[in-house]
């Protein structure tokens, strides 16, 4: 192995000696690799996020929202789903182990002893933590009984709890929502951010009956509902049945669009992939182009370098280097430089991806995979574009090289 | 008597220049035995550089019979010629030809990079050789930090690292002052005294005087 290590040492000396060549090749490869690194990290991040979301949303879950696709586009959400619909659906789907209406107040000021905070208020049935796979970590969920009696109770998200109560336990205490005193009976676990970027932990969940009657003054309509099915394998069929049932109940004639929307975990993944996809394509094109440019920079600088080092090649040939030895030397130098470029590019990619996540909500996830892909690509550039100059060097006639 | 290190019989070498053939060597006969110290003298244009390139297997003859270290050079391909140079020939050039970015020790080790039959302890051997020429303190230096004489001594160490049959020196003192030239010729003489076959190509009669045998080349023909 002494010989191989000597080859490495001598290549390293050459890489060090021809600083300008090394610098330009390294920078151009690093730029390309950093773009590739971001793509890999973004793709992995999107998949990981999608996986997380599917896991927390629940693959067996279906979300039903009032209002047509068109009304959503212009920023409205019509209420089209009634409590009667909810009851009918409960009757019609015996395999739905969760049927939860959802009634949204939007943002409201919540206060506790002079602390005030803007928080999302949501009305739900008593199985909220089961419906959303969102455990109550302290206290408990409110009950069926609370629903029936229009009780002024609620469970609170981590962020809201922190802002209003600090280190104290909120359980058993009363907060003021608009003018309504509400007793906190439970605290939800930390949930993080939604795919859209908002915090999920700033909310208070109350019985939908209480919300509709005392905060919204609403008799019939809810905003949305959520279902979970025990027969996960039939979920596509269930979604179709749900659609037909609602169209029939809402008396929508054939050819007219739905006045509601249905989401499954598949739709959420689609949304996320679309969100990340366009950026990935853009950076991908930039990355591939800059890698190709890096390759041409390398090829040109190495051709120049071969011309500069004709004498060295002559010396090496005269002391017994074969053509393939010269080829190996120049390729080793090229791969050494591009590998360094790959490592620098990876670090650059990590830094710029962090910046990207600040500017845009953009999930990135770095793993050894991104690093390995970057490194292998940098080798490919080194070998691919270093081959032509290395061949030129190897094919020099020893006698002509040494006499220059 | 053992085989000669170098045997040339009726060697010719022609170059195509434009549409003309230029006959540089016109039938050279030369036999160099093991352990000889030979000088080949000639003026520029006499064909001595061409002869040196052929002897060093950097180029092949146009016709004739050429054995080097017992191998028929005319039959060898490019890789085999490289191997022959690597194992059997050590070069010392007029302008030293060291690698500027490598250290003295690394320069001496360059030929071992290309050696097929691996030898143990090459590093120790390089240190030994450098000590013999008084450069043990300079091993980590770069060539540019050395004087011309010191650089040529490094080149001689490099030529000897693979223990070749033939040490081929092309105007080894051409860029040195006369005092340094004496030193270098002293090193070559001692190398010969340790049993190495040495051939020096020169135009300088004072340098040729170190050799025990002097061969003159003129117009592509050898005259002893």
XYZ file of C-alpha atoms in Angstrom:
628
model
C 0.000 0.000 0.000
C 3.076 2.195 0.241
C 2.820 2.901 -3.477
C -0.825 3.892 -3.343
C -0.228 6.215 -0.414
C 2.713 7.732 -2.304
C 0.403 8.358 -5.275
C -2.067 10.041 -2.937
C 0.628 12.130 -1.272
C 2.087 13.257 -4.603
C -1.357 14.057 -6.003
C -2.065 16.011 -2.854
C 1.191 17.933 -3.306
C 0.158 18.776 -6.874
C -3.316 19.812 -5.728
C -1.630 22.099 -3.190
C 0.966 23.391 -5.646
C -1.464 24.438 -8.397
C -3.576 26.586 -6.099
C -5.507 28.590 -8.653
C -6.551 25.513 -10.577
C -7.585 23.798 -7.352
C -9.502 26.847 -6.160
C -11.570 27.365 -9.310
C -12.357 23.693 -9.765
C -13.268 23.318 -6.112
C -15.576 26.340 -6.034
C -17.402 25.427 -9.216
C -17.960 21.851 -8.078
C -18.998 23.034 -4.602
C -21.712 25.295 -6.065
C -23.196 22.467 -8.059
C -23.035 20.002 -5.214
C -24.615 22.449 -2.765
C -27.631 22.802 -5.062
C -27.877 19.022 -5.359
C -27.583 18.713 -1.579
C -30.506 21.083 -1.097
C -32.637 19.079 -3.528
C -31.908 15.809 -1.801
C -32.521 17.371 1.606
C -35.746 19.035 0.426
C -37.026 15.845 -1.146
C -36.188 13.871 1.961
C -37.640 16.620 4.122
C -40.872 16.630 2.125
C -41.211 12.868 2.383
C -40.425 12.894 6.077
C -42.878 15.707 6.689
C -45.516 13.975 4.567
C -44.919 10.798 6.526
C -45.232 12.662 9.822
C -48.393 14.368 8.662
C -49.970 11.175 7.416
C -49.090 9.580 10.734
C -50.622 12.390 12.786
C -53.533 13.016 10.429
C -54.141 9.290 10.379
C -54.190 7.234 7.207
C -57.707 6.051 8.138
C -58.999 9.616 8.440
C -61.237 11.662 6.196
C -61.780 15.390 6.546
C -65.005 16.876 5.218
C -65.233 20.639 4.760
C -68.180 22.819 3.887
C -68.114 25.023 0.776
C -67.187 24.273 -2.826
C -63.782 24.397 -4.431
C -64.707 27.777 -6.016
C -65.724 29.456 -2.798
C -62.450 28.376 -1.226
C -60.533 29.976 -4.073
C -62.042 33.362 -3.356
C -61.295 33.052 0.336
C -64.731 32.177 1.650
C -65.754 29.064 3.405
C -69.431 28.554 3.117
C -71.073 26.552 5.811
C -72.969 23.781 4.050
C -72.745 20.921 6.528
C -75.473 20.667 9.125
C -75.717 18.835 12.407
C -78.364 16.686 10.689
C -75.737 15.737 8.093
C -73.409 14.722 10.887
C -76.097 12.547 12.451
C -77.044 10.997 9.089
C -73.429 10.159 8.366
C -73.052 8.611 11.807
C -76.048 6.365 11.037
C -74.914 5.513 7.522
C -71.335 4.501 8.282
C -71.122 1.828 10.967
C -67.389 1.397 10.359
C -66.702 5.059 11.168
C -65.405 4.877 14.724
C -64.956 8.639 14.859
C -67.540 11.123 13.564
C -66.673 14.549 14.901
C -68.184 17.865 13.851
C -65.936 20.885 13.916
C -67.088 24.434 14.435
C -64.624 27.273 14.019
C -64.747 30.589 15.806
C -61.486 31.780 14.322
C -59.126 33.901 16.389
C -60.405 35.288 19.650
C -58.792 37.063 22.577
C -58.312 34.754 25.535
C -57.374 36.242 28.887
C -56.260 34.945 32.247
C -55.533 37.343 35.147
C -54.488 40.193 32.848
C -52.554 37.959 30.416
C -54.126 38.194 26.978
C -53.414 36.089 23.918
C -54.949 35.687 20.450
C -55.915 32.077 20.044
C -57.858 29.765 17.692
C -61.140 28.576 19.208
C -62.507 25.300 17.871
C -65.711 23.468 18.736
C -65.579 19.689 18.681
C -67.255 16.617 20.088
C -65.884 14.872 23.134
C -63.471 12.564 21.278
C -61.166 15.289 19.972
C -57.957 13.661 21.158
C -58.949 10.355 19.508
C -60.200 12.031 16.322
C -56.866 13.812 15.803
C -54.549 11.284 17.491
C -53.587 14.192 19.668
C -53.156 13.044 23.258
C -54.192 15.065 26.288
C -51.061 15.111 28.459
C -52.592 16.679 31.551
C -56.167 16.575 32.868
C -58.632 14.977 30.449
C -60.834 15.485 27.396
C -64.285 16.973 28.021
C -67.171 14.480 28.109
C -70.417 13.595 26.289
C -72.144 15.103 29.265
C -70.320 18.429 28.738
C -71.590 18.411 25.135
C -75.174 17.871 26.265
C -75.099 20.564 28.937
C -73.394 23.240 26.793
C -70.644 23.240 29.433
C -68.107 26.074 29.528
C -65.077 23.818 29.429
C -62.077 23.522 27.134
C -58.759 21.812 26.476
C -55.822 24.025 25.712
C -52.851 23.872 23.317
C -49.255 24.074 24.571
C -48.497 27.523 23.139
C -51.673 29.123 24.510
C -51.077 27.491 27.891
C -47.494 28.769 27.992
C -48.486 32.305 27.043
C -51.345 32.551 29.557
C -50.158 30.462 32.464
C -46.380 30.345 32.168
C -45.099 27.552 34.375
C -48.404 27.035 36.208
C -50.740 24.182 35.419
C -53.821 25.503 33.578
C -56.039 22.564 34.600
C -59.020 23.652 36.722
C -58.446 27.368 36.077
C -60.875 29.708 34.321
C -59.981 31.756 31.263
C -62.110 34.427 29.633
C -62.974 33.877 25.950
C -64.748 36.976 24.696
C -67.093 37.358 27.660
C -67.433 33.696 28.416
C -65.657 32.150 31.413
C -64.291 28.761 30.378
C -62.729 26.182 32.684
C -59.650 24.404 31.342
C -59.942 20.655 31.901
C -57.026 19.339 29.878
C -53.781 20.223 28.091
C -52.919 18.902 24.602
C -49.448 17.633 23.727
C -47.058 19.667 21.569
C -47.977 19.414 17.865
C -45.669 21.796 15.961
C -46.613 23.542 12.726
C -49.105 22.718 9.993
C -47.979 22.073 6.377
C -48.957 25.687 5.701
C -46.609 26.915 8.403
C -48.994 28.064 11.193
C -48.602 26.927 14.759
C -50.986 24.146 15.741
C -50.381 24.624 19.449
C -52.175 27.944 19.791
C -55.757 26.780 20.266
C -58.527 25.995 22.695
C -60.957 23.163 21.978
C -64.488 23.400 23.438
C -67.712 21.399 23.065
C -69.225 22.247 19.650
C -72.583 22.799 21.310
C -71.140 25.500 23.563
C -69.261 27.134 20.720
C -72.273 27.193 18.392
C -74.736 28.499 20.950
C -72.658 30.874 23.075
C -69.918 32.123 20.741
C -71.328 31.863 17.212
C -75.083 31.998 17.795
C -75.458 29.270 15.227
C -78.269 26.649 15.149
C -77.539 24.283 12.301
C -74.259 24.588 10.513
C -70.773 23.384 11.340
C -67.640 24.136 9.326
C -66.273 20.668 8.912
C -66.273 17.173 10.212
C -63.811 14.434 10.630
C -64.276 10.713 10.237
C -62.060 7.753 10.966
C -62.777 4.310 9.606
C -61.921 0.921 11.022
C -61.822 -0.524 7.496
C -58.790 1.352 6.198
C -58.648 -0.845 3.084
C -62.064 0.420 1.900
C -61.314 4.083 2.473
C -61.531 5.116 -1.201
C -64.934 3.453 -1.472
C -66.103 5.119 1.765
C -65.100 8.529 0.388
C -67.235 7.856 -2.723
C -70.219 6.790 -0.600
C -69.809 9.865 1.577
C -69.802 12.060 -1.511
C -72.980 10.431 -2.881
C -74.782 10.662 0.444
C -74.020 14.369 0.837
C -74.911 15.217 -2.766
C -78.252 13.447 -2.234
C -78.900 15.182 1.104
C -77.939 18.602 -0.306
C -80.020 17.911 -3.456
C -77.215 18.721 -5.868
C -78.256 17.910 -9.456
C -75.947 15.865 -11.704
C -73.361 18.002 -13.430
C -73.259 20.566 -10.618
C -70.121 20.749 -8.466
C -70.053 19.545 -4.844
C -70.803 22.126 -2.161
C -68.262 20.428 0.116
C -64.711 19.109 -0.086
C -63.258 15.836 1.140
C -59.615 15.335 2.086
C -57.754 12.165 2.872
C -54.112 11.777 3.903
C -53.313 11.200 0.215
C -54.542 14.695 -0.646
C -52.374 16.181 2.082
C -49.288 14.434 0.713
C -50.204 15.702 -2.784
C -50.470 19.245 -1.482
C -47.112 19.043 0.237
C -45.366 17.495 -2.747
C -46.758 20.238 -4.978
C -45.538 22.852 -2.498
C -42.009 21.433 -2.470
C -42.019 20.157 -6.038
C -41.705 23.400 -7.967
C -38.818 24.564 -5.833
C -37.104 21.189 -6.202
C -37.433 21.341 -9.982
C -36.006 24.866 -10.056
C -33.032 24.095 -7.838
C -32.593 20.784 -9.642
C -32.161 22.506 -12.993
C -29.770 25.012 -11.440
C -27.845 22.186 -9.761
C -27.440 20.069 -12.873
C -26.431 23.063 -14.995
C -23.877 24.239 -12.466
C -22.428 20.730 -12.163
C -22.015 20.577 -15.929
C -20.414 24.010 -15.929
C -18.156 22.852 -13.101
C -17.179 19.875 -15.231
C -16.186 22.091 -18.160
C -14.257 24.428 -15.859
C -12.389 21.411 -14.537
C -11.715 19.971 -17.991
C -10.361 23.293 -19.269
C -8.165 24.011 -16.275
C -6.793 20.494 -16.388
C -6.023 20.782 -20.102
C -4.101 23.964 -19.320
C -2.425 22.191 -16.458
C -1.352 19.314 -18.695
C 0.239 21.829 -21.083
C 2.022 23.472 -18.171
C 3.248 20.165 -16.827
C 4.489 18.519 -20.008
C 7.992 18.446 -18.558
C 6.816 16.792 -15.361
C 5.024 14.150 -17.434
C 8.263 13.637 -19.393
C 10.231 13.207 -16.168
C 7.762 10.690 -14.829
C 7.700 8.741 -18.091
C 11.520 8.665 -18.180
C 11.734 7.164 -14.693
C 9.269 4.453 -15.696
C 5.704 5.747 -15.438
C 3.418 3.945 -17.870
C 0.601 5.694 -19.709
C -1.906 4.369 -17.212
C 0.187 5.707 -14.306
C -0.003 9.218 -15.761
C -3.732 8.746 -16.383
C -4.218 7.586 -12.791
C -2.273 10.546 -11.435
C -4.301 13.209 -13.227
C -7.563 11.449 -12.420
C -6.547 11.178 -8.763
C -5.827 14.891 -8.698
C -9.194 15.650 -10.326
C -11.150 13.389 -7.987
C -9.279 14.769 -4.977
C -10.300 18.303 -5.913
C -13.893 17.419 -6.732
C -14.250 15.399 -3.516
C -13.142 18.433 -1.539
C -15.625 20.417 -3.643
C -18.273 17.875 -2.752
C -17.647 18.223 0.971
C -17.568 22.031 0.790
C -20.691 21.943 -1.383
C -22.497 19.777 1.158
C -21.700 22.216 3.962
C -22.728 25.115 1.734
C -25.949 23.258 0.980
C -26.668 22.731 4.678
C -26.187 26.430 5.378
C -28.260 27.657 2.433
C -31.019 25.160 3.192
C -31.214 26.565 6.714
C -31.564 30.043 5.184
C -34.265 28.734 2.842
C -36.285 27.392 5.750
C -36.216 30.888 7.241
C -37.347 32.601 4.052
C -39.967 30.054 3.019
C -41.601 27.320 5.035
C -39.614 24.552 3.448
C -39.010 21.225 5.105
C -35.415 20.007 4.783
C -33.893 16.937 6.285
C -30.196 16.081 6.086
C -29.029 12.527 6.220
C -25.985 10.573 5.185
C -27.879 9.972 1.935
C -27.567 13.605 0.830
C -23.875 13.532 1.705
C -23.203 10.288 -0.159
C -25.126 11.411 -3.254
C -23.140 14.666 -3.294
C -19.838 12.863 -2.911
C -20.584 10.281 -5.602
C -21.679 13.031 -8.013
C -18.481 14.950 -7.332
C -16.462 11.820 -8.139
C -18.473 11.405 -11.320
C -17.640 14.979 -12.348
C -13.957 14.450 -11.510
C -13.672 11.231 -13.494
C -16.037 12.220 -16.303
C -14.498 15.568 -17.073
C -10.961 14.749 -15.919
C -10.669 11.801 -18.292
C -10.011 13.762 -21.482
C -7.166 15.911 -20.073
C -5.715 12.876 -18.296
C -5.701 10.945 -21.585
C -3.941 13.816 -23.298
C -1.292 13.761 -20.600
C -0.884 9.995 -20.815
C -0.520 10.012 -24.591
C 2.359 12.479 -24.670
C 5.488 10.865 -26.133
C 8.141 10.664 -23.395
C 10.894 11.888 -25.686
C 8.919 14.941 -26.808
C 7.728 15.715 -23.286
C 11.186 15.662 -21.763
C 12.752 17.751 -24.547
C 10.319 20.683 -24.288
C 32.344 -12.999 -19.298
C 28.800 -11.950 -18.436
C 26.311 -10.410 -20.858
C 26.797 -6.764 -21.795
C 24.495 -4.160 -20.226
C 23.998 -2.566 -23.595
C 24.540 -4.077 -27.007
C 23.881 -2.119 -30.201
C 24.444 -3.659 -33.613
C 24.089 -1.586 -36.773
C 21.602 0.786 -35.186
C 20.065 3.475 -37.389
C 17.660 6.243 -36.532
C 15.895 8.471 -39.041
C 13.419 11.275 -38.550
C 10.873 12.583 -41.007
C 11.326 16.311 -41.328
C 8.834 17.728 -43.762
C 9.005 15.362 -46.732
C 12.650 14.507 -46.115
C 14.201 11.658 -44.144
C 16.929 12.833 -41.810
C 19.396 10.047 -41.014
C 20.812 10.895 -37.600
C 22.404 7.559 -36.664
C 23.924 5.635 -39.536
C 24.805 2.212 -38.204
C 26.039 2.413 -34.632
C 27.818 -0.560 -33.073
C 28.340 -0.317 -29.337
C 28.913 -2.772 -26.512
C 28.968 -1.663 -22.888
C 29.945 -4.213 -20.258
C 28.834 -4.311 -16.663
C 30.807 -2.043 -14.385
C 32.194 0.160 -17.153
C 32.512 3.941 -16.863
C 32.071 5.239 -20.385
C 31.902 8.736 -21.819
C 30.256 9.391 -25.152
C 31.622 12.580 -26.694
C 30.370 14.565 -29.592
C 29.526 18.044 -30.729
C 25.952 19.201 -31.102
C 24.375 17.683 -34.181
C 26.638 14.657 -33.960
C 23.745 12.414 -32.939
C 24.806 11.969 -29.305
C 21.448 13.122 -27.893
C 19.630 10.716 -30.178
C 21.973 7.927 -29.061
C 21.319 8.818 -25.443
C 17.520 8.688 -26.007
C 17.855 5.269 -27.615
C 20.091 3.945 -24.842
C 17.607 5.246 -22.300
C 14.705 3.581 -24.149
C 12.910 6.906 -24.428
C 12.809 6.237 -28.161
C 13.281 3.179 -30.359
C 15.740 2.711 -33.255
C 14.595 2.657 -36.875
C 16.559 -0.513 -37.520
C 19.296 -2.696 -36.067
C 19.626 -4.950 -33.060
C 19.483 -3.503 -29.558
C 19.709 -5.467 -26.311
C 19.488 -3.693 -22.994
C 19.873 -5.622 -19.753
C 19.396 -8.765 -21.828
C 16.073 -7.673 -23.344
C 15.407 -7.111 -27.015
C 14.259 -3.485 -27.028
C 12.924 -3.681 -30.609
C 10.254 -6.148 -29.493
C 8.905 -4.208 -26.518
C 5.659 -2.229 -26.351
C 5.176 1.089 -24.585
C 4.376 -0.420 -21.168
C 7.328 -2.813 -21.368
C 9.661 0.042 -22.341
C 8.425 1.966 -19.306
C 9.110 -1.024 -17.113
C 12.583 -1.370 -18.597
C 13.361 2.315 -17.894
C 11.987 1.942 -14.414
C 13.974 -1.133 -13.382
C 17.157 -1.025 -15.441
C 17.952 2.603 -16.260
C 18.626 5.640 -14.096
C 18.604 9.059 -15.745
C 20.563 12.146 -14.768
C 19.694 15.195 -16.866
C 21.494 18.451 -17.555
C 18.705 20.553 -15.976
C 18.144 18.111 -13.096
C 14.419 17.769 -13.857
C 13.171 17.489 -10.300
C 9.485 17.958 -9.495
C 9.275 21.483 -8.071
C 6.323 20.889 -5.740
C 7.636 17.679 -4.184
C 10.207 17.461 -1.400
C 13.730 16.098 -1.890
C 12.741 12.762 -0.359
C 9.549 12.524 -2.458
C 11.561 13.298 -5.599
C 13.912 10.438 -4.863
C 10.923 8.120 -4.327
C 9.149 8.953 -7.628
C 10.557 5.930 -9.549
C 9.355 3.550 -6.806
C 5.801 4.698 -7.551
C 5.977 2.910 -10.874
C 7.845 -0.220 -9.821
C 5.978 -3.438 -10.548
C 8.125 -5.707 -8.386
C 7.737 -4.082 -5.039
C 10.722 -3.568 -2.852
C 10.626 -3.240 0.884
C 12.081 -0.360 2.798
C 12.255 2.037 -0.182
C 12.061 4.995 2.169
C 15.021 3.750 4.199
C 16.942 3.176 0.982
C 16.190 6.733 -0.192
C 17.450 8.115 3.119
C 20.597 5.988 2.778
C 21.283 7.315 -0.721
C 20.695 10.924 0.327
C 23.059 10.430 3.282
C 25.724 9.060 0.920
C 25.664 12.339 -1.059
C 25.495 14.458 2.112
C 21.874 15.624 1.836
C 20.452 13.956 4.966
C 19.700 17.419 6.406
C 17.844 18.573 3.291
C 15.256 15.803 2.861
C 12.224 17.964 3.611
C 13.409 20.831 1.365
C 11.922 21.714 -2.015
C 14.272 21.654 -5.038
C 14.113 25.451 -5.379
C 15.672 25.777 -1.931
C 18.754 23.856 -3.074
C 21.844 24.847 -5.063
C 22.392 23.400 -8.542
C 24.934 20.889 -7.263
C 22.589 19.744 -4.508
C 19.731 19.375 -6.994
C 21.900 17.218 -9.244
C 22.842 15.032 -6.265
C 19.112 14.546 -5.560
C 18.657 13.588 -9.215
C 21.458 11.011 -8.889
C 19.760 9.523 -5.818
C 16.510 9.319 -7.779
C 18.356 7.583 -10.623
C 19.746 4.998 -8.196
C 16.668 4.325 -6.042
C 15.507 1.320 -8.111
C 19.067 -0.056 -8.308
C 19.326 0.025 -12.150
C 21.965 -1.757 -14.279
C 22.761 1.436 -16.134
C 23.181 5.008 -14.962
C 22.782 7.349 -17.920
C 23.936 10.954 -17.419
C 23.265 13.523 -20.142
C 25.605 16.525 -19.734
C 25.252 16.163 -15.943
C 27.512 19.164 -15.258
C 26.286 21.383 -18.076
C 24.630 23.878 -15.728
C 27.189 23.757 -12.920
C 30.357 25.718 -12.200
C 33.625 23.787 -12.490
C 34.027 23.174 -8.737
C 30.520 21.766 -8.405
C 31.047 19.830 -11.618
C 34.024 18.132 -9.976
C 31.881 17.182 -6.991
C 29.189 15.668 -9.190
C 31.724 13.753 -11.255
C 33.169 12.540 -7.948
C 29.750 11.204 -6.963
C 29.414 9.462 -10.339
C 32.918 8.008 -10.048
C 32.176 6.601 -6.588
C 28.915 5.178 -7.901
C 30.891 3.421 -10.623
C 33.419 2.179 -8.082
C 30.564 0.537 -6.176
C 29.930 -1.517 -9.327
C 27.340 0.494 -11.239
C 27.679 0.840 -15.014
C 27.852 4.571 -15.805
C 27.543 6.256 -19.201
C 28.100 10.012 -19.438
C 27.197 11.934 -22.566
C 29.153 15.176 -22.899
C 30.863 17.567 -25.247
C 33.430 18.487 -22.581
C 36.789 16.682 -22.701
C 37.504 17.469 -19.015
C 34.347 15.643 -18.005
C 35.057 12.769 -20.402
C 38.454 12.414 -18.729
C 36.780 10.965 -15.602
C 35.676 7.937 -17.630
C 37.900 4.922 -18.247
C 36.594 4.591 -21.782
C 35.770 7.397 -24.189
C 33.712 6.953 -27.340
C 33.441 9.673 -29.985
C 30.412 10.100 -32.147
C 30.516 12.155 -35.311
C 27.936 12.378 -38.106
C 26.025 9.470 -36.698
C 28.954 7.060 -36.614
C 30.863 5.809 -33.532
C 34.649 6.164 -33.388
C 36.438 4.845 -30.357
